[in-house]
Tab-separated table of C-alpha atoms and ligand atoms in Angstrom:
chain	number	residue	atom	x	y	z
A	1255	MET	CA	0.000	0.000	0.000
A	1256	ALA	CA	1.306	3.407	-0.908
A	1257	ASN	CA	2.249	5.790	1.875
A	1258	GLU	CA	0.480	8.912	3.026
A	1259	GLN	CA	1.880	11.534	0.664
A	1260	ARG	CA	1.874	15.289	0.786
A	1261	LEU	CA	0.493	16.898	-2.363
A	1262	ALA	CA	2.044	20.288	-2.962
A	1263	ALA	CA	2.296	22.770	-5.810
A	1264	MET	CA	5.922	23.302	-6.701
A	1265	THR	CA	8.397	23.675	-9.524
A	1266	GLY	CA	10.496	20.799	-10.818
A	1267	ASN	CA	13.567	22.328	-9.218
A	1268	GLU	CA	11.850	22.542	-5.839
A	1269	ALA	CA	10.658	18.943	-6.177
A	1270	VAL	CA	14.204	17.771	-6.962
A	1271	ALA	CA	15.575	19.847	-4.063
A	1272	HIS	CA	13.101	18.089	-1.745
A	1273	ALA	CA	14.188	14.686	-3.068
A	1274	LEU	CA	17.786	15.658	-2.280
A	1275	ARG	CA	16.770	16.918	1.184
A	1276	GLN	CA	15.091	13.613	1.928
A	1277	ILE	CA	18.104	11.671	0.637
A	1278	ASP	CA	20.337	13.971	2.767
A	1279	PRO	CA	23.637	13.024	1.102
A	1280	ASP	CA	26.897	13.441	3.027
A	1281	VAL	CA	28.301	15.944	0.529
A	1282	ILE	CA	26.900	18.238	-2.156
A	1283	ALA	CA	29.412	20.270	-4.137
A	1284	ALA	CA	27.682	22.499	-6.632
A	1285	TYR	CA	27.849	25.665	-8.652
A	1286	PRO	CA	24.686	27.483	-9.713
A	1287	ILE	CA	23.736	27.690	-13.371
A	1288	THR	CA	20.467	28.610	-15.055
A	1289	PRO	CA	18.063	26.764	-15.028
A	1290	GLN	CA	19.418	24.435	-12.307
A	1291	THR	CA	20.069	27.335	-9.916
A	1292	ASP	CA	17.167	26.951	-7.520
A	1293	ILE	CA	18.030	23.322	-6.762
A	1294	VAL	CA	21.275	24.575	-5.224
A	1295	GLN	CA	19.571	27.637	-3.738
A	1296	TYR	CA	16.822	25.602	-2.026
A	1297	TYR	CA	19.419	23.155	-0.795
A	1298	SER	CA	21.555	25.928	0.716
A	1299	GLN	CA	18.459	27.018	2.589
A	1300	PHE	CA	17.912	23.477	3.880
A	1301	VAL	CA	21.528	23.432	5.093
A	1302	SER	CA	21.158	26.841	6.783
A	1303	ASP	CA	17.910	25.762	8.418
A	1304	GLY	CA	19.555	22.648	9.801
A	1305	LEU	CA	17.163	20.345	7.928
A	1306	VAL	CA	20.033	18.265	6.484
A	1307	LYS	CA	23.426	17.096	7.700
A	1308	THR	CA	25.033	17.547	4.278
A	1309	GLU	CA	28.439	19.183	3.975
A	1310	MET	CA	27.738	21.747	1.252
A	1311	VAL	CA	30.802	22.762	-0.725
A	1312	THR	CA	30.395	25.933	-2.745
A	1313	VAL	CA	32.957	25.742	-5.503
A	1314	GLU	CA	34.160	28.168	-8.151
A	1315	SER	CA	33.141	26.183	-11.242
A	1316	GLU	CA	31.418	23.019	-12.396
A	1317	HIS	CA	34.778	21.396	-13.099
A	1318	SER	CA	35.489	21.844	-9.401
A	1319	ALA	CA	31.950	20.780	-8.461
A	1320	MET	CA	32.389	17.440	-10.179
A	1321	SER	CA	35.974	17.093	-8.916
A	1322	ALA	CA	34.945	17.717	-5.302
A	1323	THR	CA	32.011	15.319	-5.678
A	1324	ILE	CA	34.366	12.672	-7.063
A	1325	GLY	CA	36.803	13.227	-4.191
A	1326	ALA	CA	34.038	12.975	-1.615
A	1327	SER	CA	32.600	9.865	-3.237
A	1328	ALA	CA	36.012	8.171	-3.426
A	1329	ALA	CA	36.531	9.057	0.229
A	1330	GLY	CA	33.385	7.067	1.070
A	1331	ALA	CA	30.665	9.714	1.146
A	1332	ARG	CA	27.305	9.679	-0.588
A	1333	ALA	CA	28.011	12.658	-2.805
A	1334	MET	CA	25.858	14.586	-5.266
A	1335	THR	CA	25.857	17.665	-7.432
A	1336	ALA	CA	23.527	19.211	-10.035
A	1337	THR	CA	24.043	21.172	-13.227
A	1338	SER	CA	22.852	22.284	-16.672
A	1339	SER	CA	24.242	22.949	-20.136
A	1340	GLN	CA	27.629	24.753	-20.021
A	1341	GLY	CA	28.086	23.468	-16.497
A	1342	LEU	CA	27.841	19.896	-17.711
A	1343	ALA	CA	30.168	20.746	-20.578
A	1344	LEU	CA	32.727	22.156	-18.149
A	1345	MET	CA	32.551	18.926	-16.123
A	1346	TRP	CA	33.386	16.856	-19.162
A	1347	GLU	CA	36.736	15.285	-18.328
A	1348	MET	CA	35.572	14.643	-14.772
A	1349	LEU	CA	32.414	12.848	-15.970
A	1350	HIS	CA	34.642	10.118	-17.389
A	1351	ILE	CA	36.644	9.985	-14.184
A	1352	ALA	CA	33.494	9.500	-12.074
A	1353	SER	CA	32.349	6.601	-14.247
A	1354	GLY	CA	35.851	5.171	-14.733
A	1355	TYR	CA	36.358	5.052	-10.959
A	1356	ARG	CA	32.867	3.541	-10.591
A	1357	LEU	CA	31.625	6.202	-8.188
A	1358	PRO	CA	27.833	6.100	-7.675
A	1359	ILE	CA	27.301	9.855	-7.853
A	1360	VAL	CA	23.753	11.017	-8.571
A	1361	MET	CA	23.436	14.274	-10.487
A	1362	PRO	CA	20.229	16.043	-11.490
A	1363	VAL	CA	20.756	17.728	-14.860
A	1364	VAL	CA	18.237	20.359	-15.893
A	1365	ASN	CA	18.439	20.195	-19.678
A	1366	ARG	CA	19.405	23.388	-21.442
A	1367	ALA	CA	20.777	24.190	-24.887
A	1368	LEU	CA	24.536	24.495	-25.252
A	1369	SER	CA	26.120	27.743	-26.424
A	1370	GLY	CA	26.733	29.168	-28.977
A	1371	PRO	CA	24.860	31.174	-29.555
A	1372	ILE	CA	24.155	31.511	-25.871
A	1373	ASN	CA	20.674	30.361	-24.974
A	1374	ILE	CA	19.301	29.508	-21.535
A	1375	HIS	CA	16.261	27.486	-22.615
A	1376	CYS	CA	15.562	23.814	-22.984
A	1377	ASP	CA	16.930	21.324	-25.395
A	1378	HIS	CA	18.875	18.118	-24.859
A	1379	SER	CA	22.190	19.041	-26.461
A	1380	ASP	CA	23.907	18.962	-23.052
A	1381	THR	CA	23.067	15.420	-21.937
A	1382	MET	CA	22.892	13.952	-25.464
A	1383	GLY	CA	26.546	14.834	-25.787
A	1384	ALA	CA	27.211	13.006	-22.524
A	1385	LEU	CA	25.765	9.680	-23.708
A	1386	THR	CA	29.262	8.226	-24.088
A	1387	THR	CA	30.593	9.289	-20.694
A	1388	GLY	CA	29.660	6.041	-18.930
A	1389	TRP	CA	26.849	7.601	-16.884
A	1390	ILE	CA	23.377	6.123	-16.565
A	1391	GLN	CA	20.802	8.577	-17.949
A	1392	ILE	CA	17.185	8.775	-16.823
A	1393	TYR	CA	14.763	11.373	-18.211
A	1394	ALA	CA	11.637	12.845	-16.599
A	1395	GLU	CA	8.481	14.188	-18.226
A	1396	SER	CA	7.278	16.122	-15.178
A	1397	ALA	CA	8.290	17.495	-11.787
A	1398	GLN	CA	6.797	14.368	-10.209
A	1399	GLU	CA	8.958	12.122	-12.347
A	1400	ALA	CA	12.040	14.248	-11.682
A	1401	TYR	CA	11.429	13.814	-7.940
A	1402	ASP	CA	10.770	10.073	-8.231
A	1403	ASN	CA	13.775	9.489	-10.526
A	1404	ALA	CA	16.182	11.323	-8.200
A	1405	ILE	CA	15.233	9.025	-5.312
A	1406	GLN	CA	15.387	5.853	-7.395
A	1407	ALA	CA	18.723	6.893	-8.918
A	1408	VAL	CA	20.469	6.587	-5.551
A	1409	ARG	CA	19.521	2.926	-5.295
A	1410	ILE	CA	20.374	2.242	-8.947
A	1411	ALA	CA	23.782	3.931	-8.848
A	1412	GLU	CA	24.809	2.343	-5.535
A	1413	ASP	CA	23.683	-1.185	-6.370
A	1414	PRO	CA	26.793	-3.415	-6.142
A	1415	ARG	CA	25.919	-4.847	-9.591
A	1416	VAL	CA	26.033	-1.339	-11.062
A	1417	LEU	CA	28.201	1.233	-9.231
A	1418	LEU	CA	27.890	3.802	-11.992
A	1419	PRO	CA	27.185	7.523	-11.738
A	1420	THR	CA	23.691	8.529	-12.777
A	1421	MET	CA	22.196	11.646	-14.363
A	1422	VAL	CA	18.545	12.366	-13.733
A	1423	CYS	CA	17.383	14.810	-16.373
A	1424	ASP	CA	14.374	17.088	-16.712
A	1425	ASP	CA	13.533	19.893	-19.090
A	1426	GLY	CA	14.880	23.348	-18.310
A	1427	PHE	CA	12.198	25.948	-17.482
A	1428	ILE	CA	9.376	23.769	-18.853
A	1429	THR	CA	9.736	21.310	-15.967
A	1430	SER	CA	12.276	23.035	-13.736
A	1431	HIS	CA	10.295	26.274	-13.401
A	1432	GLY	CA	6.727	25.193	-14.235
A	1433	ILE	CA	4.556	24.668	-11.164
A	1434	GLU	CA	2.795	21.324	-10.894
A	1435	ASN	CA	1.167	19.204	-8.240
A	1436	VAL	CA	3.807	16.927	-6.793
A	1437	SER	CA	3.243	14.108	-4.298
A	1438	LEU	CA	6.073	14.009	-1.787
A	1439	LEU	CA	6.726	10.854	0.169
A	1440	PRO	CA	7.245	11.171	3.932
A	1441	ASP	CA	10.912	11.891	4.770
A	1442	GLU	CA	11.395	8.675	6.737
A	1443	VAL	CA	10.008	6.586	3.869
A	1444	VAL	CA	12.554	8.057	1.448
A	1445	LYS	CA	15.352	7.592	3.998
A	1446	GLY	CA	14.298	3.977	4.481
A	1447	PHE	CA	14.178	3.440	0.726
A	1448	VAL	CA	17.610	4.842	-0.075
A	1449	GLY	CA	19.130	3.329	3.092
A	1450	GLU	CA	22.580	4.027	4.427
A	1451	TYR	CA	25.426	4.208	1.919
A	1452	LYS	CA	27.930	1.456	2.631
A	1453	PRO	CA	30.762	1.455	0.071
A	1454	SER	CA	32.898	-1.678	0.141
A	1455	LYS	CA	36.213	0.115	-0.540
A	1456	PHE	CA	36.905	3.768	0.123
A	1457	LEU	CA	39.821	6.095	0.781
A	1458	LEU	CA	39.012	7.070	4.370
A	1459	ASN	CA	38.922	3.466	5.537
A	1460	ILE	CA	42.395	3.330	7.091
A	1461	SER	CA	42.014	-0.296	8.149
A	1462	ASP	CA	41.654	-1.357	4.488
A	1463	PRO	CA	43.776	1.064	2.468
A	1464	VAL	CA	43.224	1.448	-1.271
A	1465	THR	CA	44.665	3.509	-4.098
A	1466	VAL	CA	42.136	5.365	-6.236
A	1467	GLY	CA	43.037	6.632	-9.662
A	1468	PRO	CA	46.306	4.936	-10.600
A	1469	LEU	CA	47.867	5.028	-14.056
A	1470	VAL	CA	46.545	2.139	-16.142
A	1471	LEU	CA	48.380	1.282	-19.343
A	1472	PRO	CA	47.328	-0.783	-22.387
A	1473	ASP	CA	47.626	-4.047	-20.427
A	1474	TYR	CA	44.567	-3.362	-18.216
A	1475	TYR	CA	42.646	-0.378	-19.654
A	1476	THR	CA	40.512	-2.572	-21.935
A	1477	GLU	CA	39.513	-4.862	-19.064
A	1478	LEU	CA	38.370	-1.875	-16.997
A	1479	LYS	CA	36.241	-0.482	-19.846
A	1480	PHE	CA	34.779	-3.963	-20.341
A	1481	GLN	CA	33.814	-3.976	-16.649
A	1482	GLN	CA	32.026	-0.649	-17.107
A	1483	ALA	CA	30.140	-1.953	-20.143
A	1484	GLU	CA	29.090	-5.054	-18.157
A	1485	ALA	CA	27.879	-2.865	-15.284
A	1486	MET	CA	25.846	-0.790	-17.724
A	1487	LYS	CA	24.214	-3.982	-19.036
A	1488	ALA	CA	23.419	-5.065	-15.474
A	1489	ALA	CA	21.880	-1.664	-14.755
A	1490	LYS	CA	18.851	-2.438	-16.950
A	1491	GLN	CA	17.606	-5.159	-14.603
A	1492	VAL	CA	18.479	-3.104	-11.512
A	1493	ILE	CA	16.505	-0.102	-12.833
A	1494	LEU	CA	13.446	-2.345	-13.201
A	1495	GLU	CA	13.883	-3.889	-9.742
A	1496	VAL	CA	14.270	-0.482	-8.091
A	1497	ALA	CA	11.200	0.798	-9.980
A	1498	GLU	CA	9.165	-2.142	-8.714
A	1499	GLU	CA	10.207	-1.490	-5.132
A	1500	TYR	CA	9.528	2.212	-5.564
A	1501	ALA	CA	6.013	1.468	-6.818
A	1502	LYS	CA	5.344	-0.268	-3.502
A	1503	ILE	CA	6.141	2.848	-1.461
A	1504	SER	CA	4.746	5.441	-3.877
A	1505	GLY	CA	2.062	3.786	-5.977
A	1506	ARG	CA	3.814	5.194	-9.066
A	1507	LYS	CA	5.074	2.718	-11.650
A	1508	TYR	CA	8.140	3.219	-13.805
A	1509	GLY	CA	9.851	1.174	-16.487
A	1510	LEU	CA	12.561	1.625	-19.081
A	1511	PHE	CA	10.001	3.614	-21.069
A	1512	GLU	CA	6.322	4.496	-20.939
A	1513	GLU	CA	3.834	3.233	-23.487
A	1514	TYR	CA	0.806	5.458	-23.987
A	1515	LYS	CA	-2.163	4.030	-25.918
A	1516	MET	CA	0.193	1.728	-27.770
A	1517	ASP	CA	-1.959	-1.434	-27.797
A	1518	ASP	CA	-3.250	-1.204	-31.375
A	1519	ALA	CA	-1.307	1.900	-32.399
A	1520	GLU	CA	-0.235	2.039	-36.035
A	1521	ARG	CA	1.331	5.489	-35.996
A	1522	VAL	CA	3.637	6.152	-33.049
A	1523	VAL	CA	5.645	9.132	-31.857
A	1524	VAL	CA	8.749	8.450	-29.763
A	1525	VAL	CA	9.814	11.434	-27.681
A	1526	LEU	CA	11.558	12.099	-24.368
A	1527	SER	CA	10.717	14.274	-21.384
A	1528	SER	CA	8.204	17.142	-21.268
A	1529	ALA	CA	7.304	17.020	-24.980
A	1530	ALA	CA	5.823	13.585	-24.268
A	1531	GLY	CA	3.152	15.335	-22.197
A	1532	THR	CA	2.183	17.428	-25.218
A	1533	ALA	CA	2.252	14.335	-27.425
A	1534	LYS	CA	-0.167	12.586	-25.035
A	1535	ALA	CA	-2.666	15.415	-25.568
A	1536	VAL	CA	-2.356	14.971	-29.336
A	1537	VAL	CA	-2.809	11.204	-29.019
A	1538	ASN	CA	-5.956	11.810	-26.973
A	1539	GLN	CA	-7.353	14.207	-29.593
A	1540	LEU	CA	-6.666	11.800	-32.453
A	1541	ARG	CA	-7.927	8.782	-30.515
A	1542	ALA	CA	-11.198	10.672	-29.952
A	1543	LYS	CA	-11.505	10.732	-33.751
A	1544	GLY	CA	-10.874	6.985	-33.864
A	1545	GLU	CA	-7.295	7.174	-35.145
A	1546	LYS	CA	-4.907	4.419	-34.095
A	1547	VAL	CA	-2.061	6.501	-32.686
A	1548	GLY	CA	0.208	6.077	-29.702
A	1549	LEU	CA	3.200	7.470	-27.855
A	1550	LEU	CA	6.354	5.834	-26.582
A	1551	LYS	CA	8.306	7.895	-24.069
A	1552	PRO	CA	11.810	6.567	-23.334
A	1553	ARG	CA	12.843	7.040	-19.711
A	1554	VAL	CA	16.253	5.375	-19.716
A	1555	LEU	CA	18.735	6.172	-22.518
A	1556	ARG	CA	21.806	4.672	-20.842
A	1557	PRO	CA	21.688	1.743	-20.781
A	1558	PHE	CA	19.819	1.877	-24.100
A	1559	PRO	CA	16.930	-0.630	-23.908
A	1560	ALA	CA	17.213	-1.650	-27.569
A	1561	GLU	CA	15.515	-5.085	-27.456
A	1562	GLU	CA	12.654	-3.818	-25.294
A	1563	LEU	CA	12.041	-0.797	-27.527
A	1564	VAL	CA	12.009	-2.973	-30.645
A	1565	ALA	CA	9.515	-5.333	-29.026
A	1566	ALA	CA	7.288	-2.446	-27.910
A	1567	LEU	CA	7.301	-0.891	-31.397
A	1568	SER	CA	6.992	-4.124	-33.346
A	1569	GLY	CA	3.241	-3.642	-33.889
A	1570	ALA	CA	3.603	-0.103	-35.233
A	1571	LYS	CA	3.477	0.654	-38.953
A	1572	ALA	CA	5.010	4.118	-38.952
A	1573	VAL	CA	7.196	5.642	-36.245
A	1574	ALA	CA	8.448	9.205	-35.788
A	1575	VAL	CA	11.411	9.658	-33.464
A	1576	MET	CA	11.776	13.153	-32.107
A	1577	ASP	CA	15.155	14.398	-30.857
A	1578	ARG	CA	15.589	17.652	-28.948
A	1579	ALA	CA	19.198	18.007	-30.116
A	1580	GLU	CA	21.168	17.990	-33.348
A	1581	THR	CA	24.033	15.546	-33.819
A	1582	PHE	CA	25.357	17.116	-37.051
A	1583	SER	CA	25.976	13.609	-38.330
A	1584	THR	CA	23.517	14.566	-41.112
A	1585	GLN	CA	21.724	11.311	-40.264
A	1586	GLY	CA	19.314	12.602	-37.610
A	1587	GLY	CA	19.166	12.832	-33.842
A	1588	GLN	CA	20.792	10.434	-31.394
A	1589	LEU	CA	17.619	8.615	-30.332
A	1590	PHE	CA	16.548	8.276	-33.969
A	1591	THR	CA	19.824	6.761	-35.152
A	1592	GLU	CA	20.106	4.430	-32.145
A	1593	LEU	CA	16.543	3.235	-32.524
A	1594	ARG	CA	17.011	2.653	-36.253
A	1595	ALA	CA	20.162	0.673	-35.489
A	1596	ALA	CA	18.239	-1.374	-32.904
A	1597	PHE	CA	15.782	-2.378	-35.643
A	1598	TYR	CA	18.511	-3.632	-37.983
A	1599	ASP	CA	18.098	-7.247	-36.852
A	1600	ALA	CA	14.339	-7.068	-36.354
A	1601	PRO	CA	12.262	-9.305	-38.636
A	1602	LYS	CA	9.632	-6.588	-39.006
A	1603	ARG	CA	10.584	-2.948	-39.350
A	1604	PRO	CA	8.092	-0.074	-39.301
A	1605	LEU	CA	8.585	2.970	-41.490
A	1606	MET	CA	10.715	5.299	-39.414
A	1607	ARG	CA	11.520	8.976	-39.677
A	1608	GLY	CA	13.315	11.429	-37.441
A	1609	TYR	CA	12.668	14.993	-36.366
A	1610	VAL	CA	14.940	17.440	-34.641
A	1611	PHE	CA	12.690	19.774	-32.674
A	1612	GLY	CA	12.398	22.230	-29.802
A	1613	LEU	CA	15.946	23.580	-30.014
A	1614	GLY	CA	16.956	26.373	-27.667
A	1615	GLY	CA	13.525	26.308	-26.018
A	1616	ARG	CA	11.444	26.552	-29.219
A	1617	ASP	CA	7.897	25.771	-28.125
A	1618	THR	CA	6.580	22.495	-29.431
A	1619	THR	CA	2.811	22.478	-29.176
A	1620	VAL	CA	-0.021	20.141	-30.113
A	1621	ARG	CA	0.035	21.809	-33.544
A	1622	GLU	CA	3.598	20.681	-34.337
A	1623	ILE	CA	3.120	17.183	-32.961
A	1624	GLY	CA	-0.192	16.974	-34.822
A	1625	LYS	CA	1.781	17.687	-37.991
A	1626	VAL	CA	4.162	14.832	-37.160
A	1627	PHE	CA	1.225	12.410	-36.953
A	1628	GLU	CA	-0.040	13.837	-40.268
A	1629	ASP	CA	3.362	13.209	-41.866
A	1630	LEU	CA	3.177	9.622	-40.627
A	1631	ARG	CA	-0.247	9.237	-42.232
A	1632	GLY	CA	1.204	10.382	-45.554
A	1633	ASP	CA	4.109	7.949	-45.189
A	1634	LEU	CA	1.720	5.071	-44.508
A	1635	GLU	CA	-0.387	5.899	-47.573
A	1636	ARG	CA	2.744	6.195	-49.718
A	1637	GLY	CA	4.398	3.131	-48.187
A	1638	SER	CA	7.661	5.042	-47.678
A	1639	VAL	CA	8.907	8.003	-45.662
A	1640	SER	CA	8.890	11.319	-47.501
A	1641	GLU	CA	12.027	12.497	-45.702
A	1642	LYS	CA	14.294	10.431	-43.441
A	1643	TYR	CA	15.042	13.230	-41.031
A	1644	THR	CA	13.953	16.785	-40.894
A	1645	HIS	CA	13.792	19.823	-38.614
A	1646	LEU	CA	10.365	20.456	-37.160
A	1647	ASP	CA	9.069	24.003	-37.285
A	1648	VAL	CA	12.076	25.575	-38.997
A	1649	ARG	CA	11.763	28.598	-41.312
A	1650	VAL	CA	13.547	27.859	-44.580
B	414	MET	CA	56.342	-13.002	-19.289
B	415	ARG	CA	53.947	-12.159	-16.466
B	416	THR	CA	50.391	-13.484	-16.615
B	417	LEU	CA	47.733	-10.816	-16.875
B	418	LYS	CA	44.507	-11.048	-14.909
B	419	THR	CA	41.085	-11.012	-16.541
B	420	ALA	CA	38.409	-8.334	-16.267
B	421	ARG	CA	36.573	-10.469	-13.714
B	422	GLU	CA	39.676	-10.985	-11.558
B	423	ILE	CA	40.717	-7.357	-11.108
B	424	PRO	CA	38.960	-4.904	-8.765
B	425	ILE	CA	36.516	-2.524	-10.447
B	426	GLY	CA	37.301	1.121	-11.106
B	427	ALA	CA	41.080	0.526	-11.289
B	428	LEU	CA	41.228	0.336	-7.485
B	429	ILE	CA	44.481	-0.954	-6.073
B	430	THR	CA	43.551	-2.914	-2.992
B	431	GLU	CA	47.010	-3.922	-1.706
B	432	ALA	CA	49.482	-1.510	-0.219
B	433	GLY	CA	53.182	-1.660	-1.172
B	434	ASN	CA	52.470	-3.163	-4.560
B	435	SER	CA	54.947	-1.378	-6.808
B	436	LYS	CA	57.188	-4.472	-6.760
B	437	ASP	CA	54.382	-6.265	-8.629
B	438	TYR	CA	54.639	-3.760	-11.431
B	439	LYS	CA	57.411	-5.117	-13.592
B	440	THR	CA	58.970	-2.134	-15.302
B	441	GLY	CA	61.840	-4.233	-16.673
B	442	ASP	CA	60.121	-4.705	-20.028
B	443	TRP	CA	60.507	-0.986	-20.756
B	444	ARG	CA	64.268	-1.546	-21.215
B	445	SER	CA	66.185	-1.040	-24.462
B	446	MET	CA	69.649	-1.027	-22.835
B	447	LYS	CA	70.718	-3.464	-20.141
B	448	PRO	CA	73.442	-3.102	-17.460
B	449	ILE	CA	75.769	-6.122	-17.147
B	450	TRP	CA	77.671	-6.495	-13.860
B	451	HIS	CA	81.174	-7.930	-13.873
B	452	GLU	CA	81.832	-9.136	-10.333
B	453	GLU	CA	85.607	-9.424	-10.851
B	454	GLY	CA	85.912	-5.679	-11.592
B	455	CYS	CA	83.601	-4.470	-8.800
B	456	VAL	CA	84.986	-2.825	-5.655
B	457	HIS	CA	81.574	-2.797	-3.871
B	458	CYS	CA	81.533	0.954	-3.335
B	459	LEU	CA	77.722	0.836	-3.878
B	460	MET	CA	77.608	4.075	-5.865
B	461	CYS	CA	75.322	2.213	-8.286
B	462	TRP	CA	72.937	1.386	-5.419
B	463	VAL	CA	72.914	5.021	-4.280
B	464	PHE	CA	72.057	6.357	-7.731
B	465	CYS	CA	69.705	3.714	-9.149
B	466	PRO	CA	66.286	5.413	-9.368
B	467	ASP	CA	64.471	2.079	-9.396
B	468	VAL	CA	65.988	0.272	-6.409
B	469	SER	CA	67.226	-2.356	-8.843
B	470	ILE	CA	70.750	-2.877	-7.492
B	471	LYS	CA	70.667	-5.946	-5.258
B	472	VAL	CA	72.811	-5.697	-2.135
B	473	GLU	CA	73.487	-8.343	0.511
B	474	ASN	CA	75.670	-7.878	3.603
B	475	GLY	CA	76.944	-4.570	2.308
B	476	LYS	CA	78.013	-5.992	-1.047
B	477	MET	CA	76.690	-5.568	-4.553
B	478	VAL	CA	75.324	-8.976	-5.664
B	479	GLY	CA	73.516	-8.286	-8.926
B	480	ILE	CA	70.757	-6.465	-10.780
B	481	ASP	CA	66.989	-6.917	-10.468
B	482	TYR	CA	66.059	-7.164	-14.142
B	483	ASP	CA	62.328	-7.330	-13.354
B	484	HIS	CA	62.450	-3.664	-12.442
B	485	CYS	CA	65.651	-2.205	-13.956
B	486	LYS	CA	64.546	0.177	-16.727
B	487	GLY	CA	67.995	0.350	-18.299
B	488	CYS	CA	68.551	4.054	-17.737
B	489	GLY	CA	72.320	3.565	-17.447
B	490	ILE	CA	72.812	5.830	-14.431
B	491	CYS	CA	74.540	3.036	-12.484
B	492	ALA	CA	77.088	2.449	-15.252
B	493	ARG	CA	77.730	6.177	-15.565
B	494	GLU	CA	78.295	6.640	-11.835
B	495	CYS	CA	80.335	3.462	-11.354
B	496	PRO	CA	83.975	4.516	-10.596
B	497	ARG	CA	85.218	1.301	-12.219
B	498	LYS	CA	83.232	2.020	-15.395
B	499	GLU	CA	83.124	-0.837	-17.910
B	500	LYS	CA	85.274	-3.036	-15.674
B	501	ALA	CA	82.307	-3.434	-13.295
B	502	LEU	CA	79.138	-2.215	-15.090
B	503	GLU	CA	78.635	-2.174	-18.792
B	504	MET	CA	75.570	-1.194	-20.821
B	505	VAL	CA	74.636	-3.476	-23.714
B	506	LYS	CA	71.726	-3.447	-26.167
B	507	GLU	CA	68.755	-5.460	-24.900
C	1957	LIG	S1	79.326	1.336	-8.595
C	1957	LIG	FE1	80.517	-0.113	-9.787
C	1957	LIG	S2	82.193	-0.668	-8.438
C	1957	LIG	FE2	80.676	0.328	-7.167
C	1957	LIG	S3	79.420	-1.363	-6.388
C	1957	LIG	FE3	78.427	-0.661	-8.232
C	1957	LIG	S4	79.253	-1.942	-9.825
C	1957	LIG	FE4	80.604	-2.183	-8.086
C	1958	LIG	S1	70.286	0.825	-15.547
C	1958	LIG	FE1	69.196	2.355	-14.297
C	1958	LIG	S2	67.501	1.175	-13.468
C	1958	LIG	FE2	68.922	-0.334	-14.201
C	1958	LIG	S3	70.163	-0.807	-12.450
C	1958	LIG	FE3	71.229	0.799	-13.551
C	1958	LIG	S4	70.563	2.683	-12.570
C	1958	LIG	FE4	69.111	1.079	-11.958
């Protein structure tokens, strides 16, 4: 039975800050950046008010934020940080060090477009670029999901089968600053769920000394990367197990992705995060007219649930994959190309086209997503896609 | 040749879990030049031991007894500092 929860109106950033407060990590080292800023600001308030025991380290840059978090985590602390956009970019070399050292750091990332030109609004160019850094990536549609994912991420990252750092992403301004109803679990329930962090090897354990971060040459580097890849594979099962346990305390169910009205859907849109909410409204409108349309919203991009996505989309006839970031490969967005690759071995492949949309905070409304479903109708009638990948709502 | 461990045998995250392990790291295979010790020419002054940056000069009871080729990197400092020069320590191609 789900617990007594407190329903409150709050922004995504406030919801994430409350998740962090309830987790009460040993160390948070962070630097403020739009639109992540209020997560750090709320948390500073919690520290000042004595609501948490966290050692808060205010650093001079995101490179230092990630470095201090890595140091704290290697020392044996449950350590977290949060960032956006340029901040994530500045962390870059340290992202690989966190994953290479297998430190279970949890980091909320509020998605924002990368400069240049400078832009503070939402797209996914920041975290899409970080897909190869060895971090688990989980995306949220709403403030509620951002809150729920942050709590689950602690258990996923720290699972002995995984031990990988984890980004929990939500959409800048749209989710981070939009006010929604959020159900907060009681503090003690969250504390019980995440439990105490008990690393098996850590620097401050003087009775079992270890070296962290030695030079590794060609004789062992491959084996260590293989270990990371194995851990990422194992994470898929762990994510599902943690979600199942979380459903028991919250009543909210999560998977590797969400299927919305997919049962008999012929035309399907695949899209991450807040745009999925808009797509649901379009699906509802079209369903009311009797059209067989559905939505698939990926939640986990690393590890990439290729087999599961293929199975879920195997009944579809035409699929549109929407990416909120360019790759400049000239072949479409990251999700589009990965999903197409996943279908390479599938016996039955739907028509599939890609869209790059919503860049730099460009509003994507029911009108644009309605057009995507219209394009899919045309493709179905023609029996082929009119354009493999295109930019949605661009003036040319 | 040393045997290398597999991905499942080594600790994760490149952790080194034993202290004092540098002796297990055999740097001898970096060598292109090799010092050869000629006992008959050696006066056991131990200048080679003092200068060797890799603790690769073996000494017993105050006397030079040989070279630890598992760790000697072949830098040639010992041969250069040896007062007996080629009579006691000579560098040859590996
Ligand atoms: S420096 Fe030369 S003479 Fe002196 S102990 Fe070493 S090998 Fe012998
Ligand atoms: S060659 Fe260099 S490393 Fe080898 S024994 Fe001489 S001084 Fe030491």
